[in-house]
Coordinates of C-alpha atoms in Angstrom, one line a residue:
Chain A
X1 CA 88.3 86.1 151.2
X2 CA 90.2 83.4 153.1
X3 CA 92.4 80.4 152.4
X4 CA 89.4 78.2 151.6
X5 CA 87.7 80.7 149.2
X6 CA 87.5 79.5 145.7
X7 CA 88.9 81.9 143.1
X8 CA 89.3 82.1 139.4
X9 CA 89.8 84.9 136.9
X10 CA 86.9 86.4 134.9
X11 CA 86.7 85.1 131.4
X12 CA 86.1 88.6 130.1
X13 CA 89.7 89.5 131.0
X14 CA 92.4 89.1 128.5
X15 CA 96.0 88.7 129.4
X16 CA 99.1 89.1 127.4
X17 CA 102.7 88.5 128.4
X18 CA 105.2 91.3 127.6
X19 CA 108.9 90.7 126.8
X20 CA 110.8 88.4 129.2
X21 CA 111.0 89.8 132.7
X22 CA 108.5 92.5 132.0
X23 CA 105.4 90.8 133.3
X24 CA 102.1 91.3 131.5
X25 CA 99.1 93.4 130.9
X26 CA 95.4 92.7 131.5
X27 CA 92.4 94.1 129.7
X28 CA 88.8 93.8 130.8
X29 CA 87.1 93.4 127.4
X30 CA 83.8 94.7 128.6
X31 CA 84.8 97.7 130.7
X32 CA 88.0 98.5 128.8
X33 CA 90.0 98.8 132.1
X34 CA 93.7 98.1 131.7
X35 CA 96.1 96.8 134.3
X36 CA 99.8 95.9 134.4
X37 CA 101.2 93.0 136.4
X38 CA 104.7 92.1 137.3
X39 CA 106.2 88.6 136.4
X40 CA 105.0 87.0 139.6
X41 CA 101.6 88.6 139.1
X42 CA 101.5 87.0 135.7
X43 CA 102.3 83.6 137.2
X44 CA 99.4 84.0 139.6
X45 CA 97.1 85.1 136.8
X46 CA 98.0 82.1 134.7
X47 CA 97.2 79.8 137.7
X48 CA 93.8 81.5 138.1
X49 CA 92.6 80.0 134.8
X50 CA 90.9 77.1 136.7
X51 CA 89.0 77.6 140.0
X52 CA 91.0 76.6 143.0
X53 CA 91.2 77.5 146.7
X54 CA 93.4 80.4 147.8
X55 CA 95.5 77.9 149.8
X56 CA 96.0 75.7 146.7
X57 CA 96.9 78.8 144.7
X58 CA 99.6 79.8 147.2
X59 CA 101.1 76.3 147.0
X60 CA 101.0 76.4 143.2
X61 CA 102.8 79.8 143.2
X62 CA 105.3 78.5 145.6
X63 CA 106.1 75.7 143.2
X64 CA 106.5 78.0 140.3
X65 CA 108.5 80.8 141.8
X66 CA 112.2 80.7 142.4
X67 CA 113.1 81.5 146.1
X68 CA 109.6 82.3 147.3
X69 CA 109.6 84.9 150.0
X70 CA 108.3 83.9 153.5
X71 CA 105.4 86.4 153.1
X72 CA 104.3 84.7 149.9
X73 CA 100.9 83.9 151.3
X74 CA 100.1 87.5 152.2
X75 CA 101.5 88.7 148.9
X76 CA 99.2 86.4 147.0
X77 CA 96.3 87.5 149.1
X78 CA 97.1 91.2 148.4
X79 CA 97.2 90.4 144.7
X80 CA 93.9 88.7 144.9
X81 CA 92.3 91.5 146.8
X82 CA 93.6 94.0 144.3
X83 CA 92.3 92.1 141.2
X84 CA 89.0 91.5 142.9
X85 CA 88.6 95.2 143.6
X86 CA 89.3 95.8 139.9
X87 CA 86.5 93.4 138.9
X88 CA 88.9 90.9 137.4
X89 CA 88.2 88.0 139.7
X90 CA 85.4 85.6 140.6
X91 CA 85.4 84.6 144.3
X92 CA 83.2 81.8 145.7
X93 CA 83.2 81.7 149.5
Chain B
X1 CA 60.5 102.0 59.4
X2 CA 63.1 99.5 58.5
X3 CA 63.1 96.7 61.1
X4 CA 66.6 95.5 61.9
X5 CA 67.3 92.1 63.3
X6 CA 69.0 91.8 66.6
X7 CA 72.2 90.4 65.1
X8 CA 72.4 93.0 62.4
X9 CA 71.8 95.7 64.9
X10 CA 74.7 94.4 67.0
X11 CA 77.0 94.0 64.0
X12 CA 76.2 97.6 63.0
X13 CA 76.8 98.9 66.4
X14 CA 80.4 98.1 67.1
X15 CA 80.7 101.5 68.9
X16 CA 78.0 100.2 71.3
X17 CA 80.0 97.0 71.9
X18 CA 83.1 99.1 72.6
X19 CA 81.1 101.4 74.9
X20 CA 79.6 98.4 76.7
X21 CA 83.0 96.8 77.2
X22 CA 84.5 100.0 78.4
X23 CA 81.6 100.6 80.7
X24 CA 82.3 97.2 82.4
X25 CA 86.0 97.9 82.4
X26 CA 85.4 101.2 84.1
X27 CA 83.3 99.6 86.8
X28 CA 85.8 96.8 87.3
X29 CA 89.2 98.4 86.9
X30 CA 91.4 99.6 89.7
X31 CA 91.6 103.4 89.9
X32 CA 94.0 103.6 92.8
X33 CA 94.9 102.2 96.2
X34 CA 94.5 103.1 99.8
X35 CA 95.2 101.1 103.0
X36 CA 96.2 98.1 100.9
X37 CA 93.0 98.1 98.9
X38 CA 92.8 98.4 95.1
X39 CA 89.7 100.6 94.7
X40 CA 87.3 99.7 92.0
X41 CA 84.8 102.4 91.4
X42 CA 83.2 104.8 88.9
X43 CA 83.1 107.6 91.6
X44 CA 85.6 110.4 91.6
X45 CA 88.5 110.1 94.1
X46 CA 91.0 112.7 95.4
X47 CA 93.3 110.9 97.7
X48 CA 94.3 107.5 96.1
X49 CA 97.8 106.3 95.4
X50 CA 99.1 104.2 92.6
X51 CA 99.7 100.5 92.8
X52 CA 97.7 97.4 93.6
X53 CA 96.0 95.6 96.5
X54 CA 93.1 93.6 97.6
X55 CA 90.0 94.6 95.6
X56 CA 87.5 97.0 97.3
X57 CA 84.4 98.0 95.4
X58 CA 83.2 101.5 96.3
X59 CA 79.8 102.7 95.0
X60 CA 77.0 105.1 95.8
X61 CA 74.4 105.8 96.8
X62 CA 73.3 103.7 99.7
X63 CA 69.6 103.4 100.3
X64 CA 68.7 102.5 103.8
X65 CA 65.5 102.3 105.8
X66 CA 66.2 102.9 109.4
X67 CA 64.3 99.8 110.4
X68 CA 66.4 97.5 108.2
X69 CA 69.9 97.8 109.6
X70 CA 70.0 94.9 112.1
X71 CA 71.5 94.9 115.6
X72 CA 73.2 98.0 117.1
X73 CA 76.9 97.0 117.9
X74 CA 78.2 100.3 119.2
X75 CA 77.3 103.9 119.5
X76 CA 79.9 106.7 119.7
X77 CA 78.9 109.9 121.4
X78 CA 81.0 113.1 120.9
X79 CA 83.4 114.0 123.7
X80 CA 85.8 116.9 124.2
X81 CA 88.6 114.6 123.2
X82 CA 86.7 113.3 120.1
X83 CA 83.9 114.9 118.3
X84 CA 83.1 111.7 116.4
X85 CA 79.4 110.7 116.5
X86 CA 78.1 107.6 115.0
X87 CA 76.3 104.3 115.3
X88 CA 77.2 100.9 113.9
X89 CA 74.7 98.2 113.2
X90 CA 75.1 94.7 111.8
X91 CA 72.8 92.6 109.7
X92 CA 74.0 89.3 108.3
X93 CA 77.4 90.0 106.7
X94 CA 76.8 93.7 106.3
X95 CA 77.7 96.6 108.6
X96 CA 75.6 99.8 108.5
X97 CA 77.4 102.9 109.8
X98 CA 75.8 106.2 110.4
X99 CA 78.4 108.9 110.9
X100 CA 77.0 112.1 112.3
X101 CA 74.7 113.7 109.7
X102 CA 76.6 112.2 106.7
X103 CA 74.1 109.4 106.0
X104 CA 74.7 105.7 105.8
X105 CA 77.8 103.7 104.8
X106 CA 77.1 100.1 104.0
X107 CA 80.2 97.9 104.5
X108 CA 80.5 94.3 103.5
X109 CA 83.8 93.0 104.7
X110 CA 83.2 89.6 103.2
X111 CA 82.3 90.9 99.7
X112 CA 84.9 93.7 100.2
X113 CA 82.6 96.5 99.3
X114 CA 81.5 99.9 100.7
X115 CA 78.5 101.8 99.5
X116 CA 78.5 105.5 100.2
X117 CA 75.7 107.9 101.0
X118 CA 74.7 110.5 98.4
X119 CA 76.5 113.7 99.4
X120 CA 77.2 116.9 97.6
X121 CA 80.7 117.4 99.1
X122 CA 82.6 114.6 97.4
X123 CA 85.9 115.4 99.1
X124 CA 84.4 115.2 102.5
X125 CA 82.6 112.0 101.6
X126 CA 85.9 110.4 100.5
X127 CA 87.5 111.5 103.8
X128 CA 84.8 109.8 105.7
X129 CA 85.2 106.7 103.6
X130 CA 88.8 106.4 104.6
X131 CA 88.0 106.9 108.3
X132 CA 85.9 104.3 110.1
X133 CA 84.4 102.4 107.0
X134 CA 87.8 101.6 105.6
X135 CA 89.1 100.9 109.1
X136 CA 86.4 98.3 109.6
X137 CA 87.5 96.6 106.4
X138 CA 91.2 96.4 107.2
X139 CA 90.4 95.4 110.8
X140 CA 88.5 92.4 109.3
X141 CA 91.6 91.7 107.2
X142 CA 93.6 91.4 110.4
X143 CA 95.4 94.7 110.5
X144 CA 95.5 97.1 113.4
X145 CA 94.2 100.7 113.2
X146 CA 96.1 103.3 115.3
X147 CA 95.2 107.0 115.7
X148 CA 98.5 108.1 114.4
X149 CA 100.2 109.8 111.5
X150 CA 103.1 108.0 109.6
X151 CA 105.9 109.4 107.4
X152 CA 108.5 107.6 105.4
X153 CA 112.1 108.3 106.3
X154 CA 114.9 106.6 104.3
X155 CA 112.5 103.8 103.2
X156 CA 111.1 103.1 106.7
X157 CA 108.0 104.3 108.5
X158 CA 108.0 106.5 111.5
X159 CA 104.7 106.3 113.3
X160 CA 103.6 109.4 115.3
X161 CA 101.0 108.7 117.9
X162 CA 99.0 111.3 119.8
X163 CA 95.4 112.1 120.7
X164 CA 93.5 114.6 118.7
X165 CA 94.8 118.2 118.6
X166 CA 98.1 117.2 120.0
X167 CA 100.1 118.2 117.0
X168 CA 100.6 115.0 115.0
X169 CA 99.1 116.3 111.8
X170 CA 101.1 119.5 112.1
X171 CA 104.3 117.5 112.6
X172 CA 103.3 115.3 109.6
X173 CA 103.0 118.5 107.6
X174 CA 106.4 119.5 108.7
X175 CA 107.8 116.2 107.4
X176 CA 106.0 116.8 104.0
X177 CA 107.5 120.2 103.7
X178 CA 110.9 118.8 104.5
X179 CA 110.5 116.4 101.5
X180 CA 109.5 113.2 103.3
X181 CA 106.5 111.1 102.1
X182 CA 103.4 111.2 104.1
X183 CA 102.0 107.6 104.6
X184 CA 99.0 108.6 106.7
X185 CA 97.7 111.6 108.5
X186 CA 95.2 110.5 111.1
X187 CA 94.7 106.7 110.9
X188 CA 97.6 104.4 110.4
X189 CA 97.1 100.8 109.3
X190 CA 99.6 98.5 110.8
X191 CA 100.3 94.9 109.9
X192 CA 101.9 93.5 113.1
X193 CA 104.6 91.0 112.8
X194 CA 108.3 90.7 113.7
X195 CA 108.7 92.9 110.6
X196 CA 105.8 95.3 111.3
X197 CA 104.5 97.2 108.3
X198 CA 102.6 100.4 107.7
X199 CA 100.1 100.3 104.9
X200 CA 99.9 103.8 103.2
X201 CA 96.5 105.5 103.7
X202 CA 94.9 108.4 101.8
X203 CA 97.2 111.0 100.4
X204 CA 95.6 113.8 102.4
X205 CA 96.6 116.4 104.9
X206 CA 94.1 118.4 107.0
X207 CA 95.7 121.1 109.0
X208 CA 94.3 123.6 111.4
X209 CA 93.6 127.0 109.9
X210 CA 96.2 128.7 112.0
X211 CA 98.8 126.3 110.8
X212 CA 97.8 126.7 107.2
X213 CA 98.1 130.5 107.6
X214 CA 101.6 130.2 108.9
X215 CA 103.1 127.6 106.6
X216 CA 102.8 126.9 102.9
X217 CA 102.0 123.3 102.5
X218 CA 104.4 122.1 99.8
X219 CA 103.7 119.3 97.4
X220 CA 100.0 119.6 98.0
X221 CA 96.9 121.2 96.6
X222 CA 94.2 122.7 98.7
X223 CA 90.8 121.1 98.1
X224 CA 88.7 123.0 100.6
X225 CA 88.2 124.3 104.0
X226 CA 85.9 123.5 106.9
X227 CA 85.5 125.3 110.3
X228 CA 88.4 123.5 111.9
X229 CA 90.6 122.2 109.1
X230 CA 92.1 123.2 105.7
X231 CA 92.1 120.1 103.4
X232 CA 95.0 119.3 101.1
X233 CA 95.6 116.5 98.7
X234 CA 99.2 115.5 98.1
X235 CA 100.4 116.2 94.5
X236 CA 100.7 113.0 92.4
X237 CA 104.5 112.9 92.5
X238 CA 104.5 113.2 96.3
X239 CA 102.1 110.3 96.9
X240 CA 104.1 107.3 95.8
X241 CA 102.4 103.9 95.7
X242 CA 100.5 101.8 98.2
X243 CA 103.2 99.3 99.0
X244 CA 103.6 98.5 102.7
X245 CA 106.6 100.2 104.4
X246 CA 108.6 98.6 107.3
X247 CA 108.0 100.4 110.6
X248 CA 111.2 101.6 112.2
X249 CA 109.8 103.2 115.3
X250 CA 106.8 104.6 117.0
X251 CA 106.9 107.9 118.9
X252 CA 104.2 109.2 121.3
X253 CA 104.1 113.0 121.3
X254 CA 104.5 114.7 124.7
X255 CA 105.1 118.4 125.5
X256 CA 108.3 119.8 126.9
X257 CA 109.4 123.2 128.1
X258 CA 113.1 122.5 127.8
X259 CA 114.1 121.1 124.4
X260 CA 113.9 117.7 122.9
X261 CA 114.4 114.3 124.3
X262 CA 113.4 110.7 123.5
X263 CA 112.6 108.4 126.3
X264 CA 111.8 104.7 126.2
X265 CA 109.1 103.7 128.6
X266 CA 108.2 100.4 130.2
X267 CA 106.1 98.2 128.0
X268 CA 103.2 98.3 130.5
X269 CA 103.1 102.1 130.1
X270 CA 103.5 102.0 126.3
X271 CA 100.6 99.6 125.9
X272 CA 98.5 101.7 128.3
X273 CA 99.2 104.9 126.3
X274 CA 98.6 103.2 122.9
X275 CA 95.4 101.6 123.9
X276 CA 93.2 104.8 123.6
X277 CA 94.7 105.3 120.1
X278 CA 93.0 102.2 118.8
X279 CA 89.5 103.6 118.6
X280 CA 86.3 102.4 120.2
X281 CA 86.2 99.0 118.5
X282 CA 82.8 97.5 118.0
X283 CA 83.1 93.9 119.3
X284 CA 85.0 92.1 122.1
X285 CA 86.7 90.1 119.4
X286 CA 88.0 93.3 117.8
X287 CA 89.1 94.7 121.1
X288 CA 90.9 91.4 122.0
X289 CA 92.7 91.3 118.7
X290 CA 93.7 95.0 118.9
X291 CA 95.0 94.5 122.4
X292 CA 97.1 91.5 121.3
X293 CA 98.3 93.5 118.4
X294 CA 99.4 96.4 120.6
X295 CA 101.3 94.1 122.9
X296 CA 103.0 92.5 119.9
X297 CA 103.8 96.0 118.5
X298 CA 105.5 96.9 121.8
X299 CA 107.6 93.7 121.5
X300 CA 108.6 94.1 117.8
X301 CA 109.0 97.9 117.4
X302 CA 110.9 100.5 119.5
X303 CA 108.3 102.8 121.1
X304 CA 109.4 106.1 122.7
X305 CA 108.0 109.2 124.2
X306 CA 109.1 112.3 122.3
X307 CA 109.2 115.3 124.5
X308 CA 109.3 118.4 122.4
X309 CA 108.4 122.1 122.5
X310 CA 105.0 122.5 121.1
X311 CA 105.7 125.8 119.4
X312 CA 105.2 126.3 115.7
X313 CA 108.7 127.9 115.4
X314 CA 110.2 124.5 116.5
X315 CA 108.4 122.4 113.9
X316 CA 111.4 122.2 111.5
X317 CA 113.7 121.4 114.4
X318 CA 111.4 118.6 115.6
X319 CA 111.5 117.0 112.2
X320 CA 115.3 117.3 112.1
X321 CA 115.6 115.8 115.6
X322 CA 113.5 112.8 114.7
X323 CA 115.2 112.2 111.4
X324 CA 118.6 112.3 113.2
X325 CA 117.3 110.1 116.0
X326 CA 116.0 107.3 113.7

């Protein structure tokens, strides 16, 4: 997966936001696998509704997050790698 | 032989008119409530409460040909954690549920009716009715099933969640013996909202034989015994009615070696731990709705882990600890 890879979340995955500041939870409706995400992870997940390139995604996250860290791009990539490994993501190279 | 006209026969048979009227009344009248349903049936029941609710017609026997039950939705195989075995099919608006060797339950959530299999053990048949068949009906109504017991303390419900054999029924029995009302013993029906409600279930208590040997279950009558449970029905004056009860808190049972403590947990962990208590729901739509319901439950109701000694001698102290805590 690289900056120009197209990514979007799998439609079979349901997300719900928890109380403010607590992030959210994801449930794969077919497999039943369950995952917790922190508030930034929830922002990334929301932005994955529509297919977009990883580079576009990083820029969109940067616009949404207060005081984005310098390593934002690698953090986003780590998140995407993690959700892909959990069968939550569609990646088109 | 004197031949009577139809009209004269009727006018001379007022007793038959009365019998006919009462026959229809018997079939149509509410005989009790469970899980928010007003049960209309001519069958015998052992676990109903007083009050009213949405009509649910319950009849028997169901007559099913194996080839006429539609599409298989889900199959449950027994596991060490859950001995439940069953298959659920759907054809048009009806669900066909085969539970172990108990025969077929036919559930029509639109018509609000359940047809039971012919079974000699009527108590066991009613217990099965109030498990998955009734759960499917109140799930269709929008309520959330949770593998939990619930008791009423000072007008509010305390929901006690735990996997099977983890002590929730024994703890519920402890509450009954301490004079608190049992709302549900194994499946709790929750109506999730900012004021979440518990809808009282069957007035039954099924304790392990070793528990029944060590404690007299007060306010209850023993109905029977199976290999792994002794079955009790709450006495009439201990049942109360079927009105929903506001939920004050949910506790998840944990084991402790060093006394009692209640600990809040992050919502992500709470939802994770509650999710297995929602049963293997048949469709993605059901699972999505249950998941959303659990997340909302975690937002609206305090949910804590209760660490407690899992010794029979500490049962009364556990009840006291929870009553004081809430």
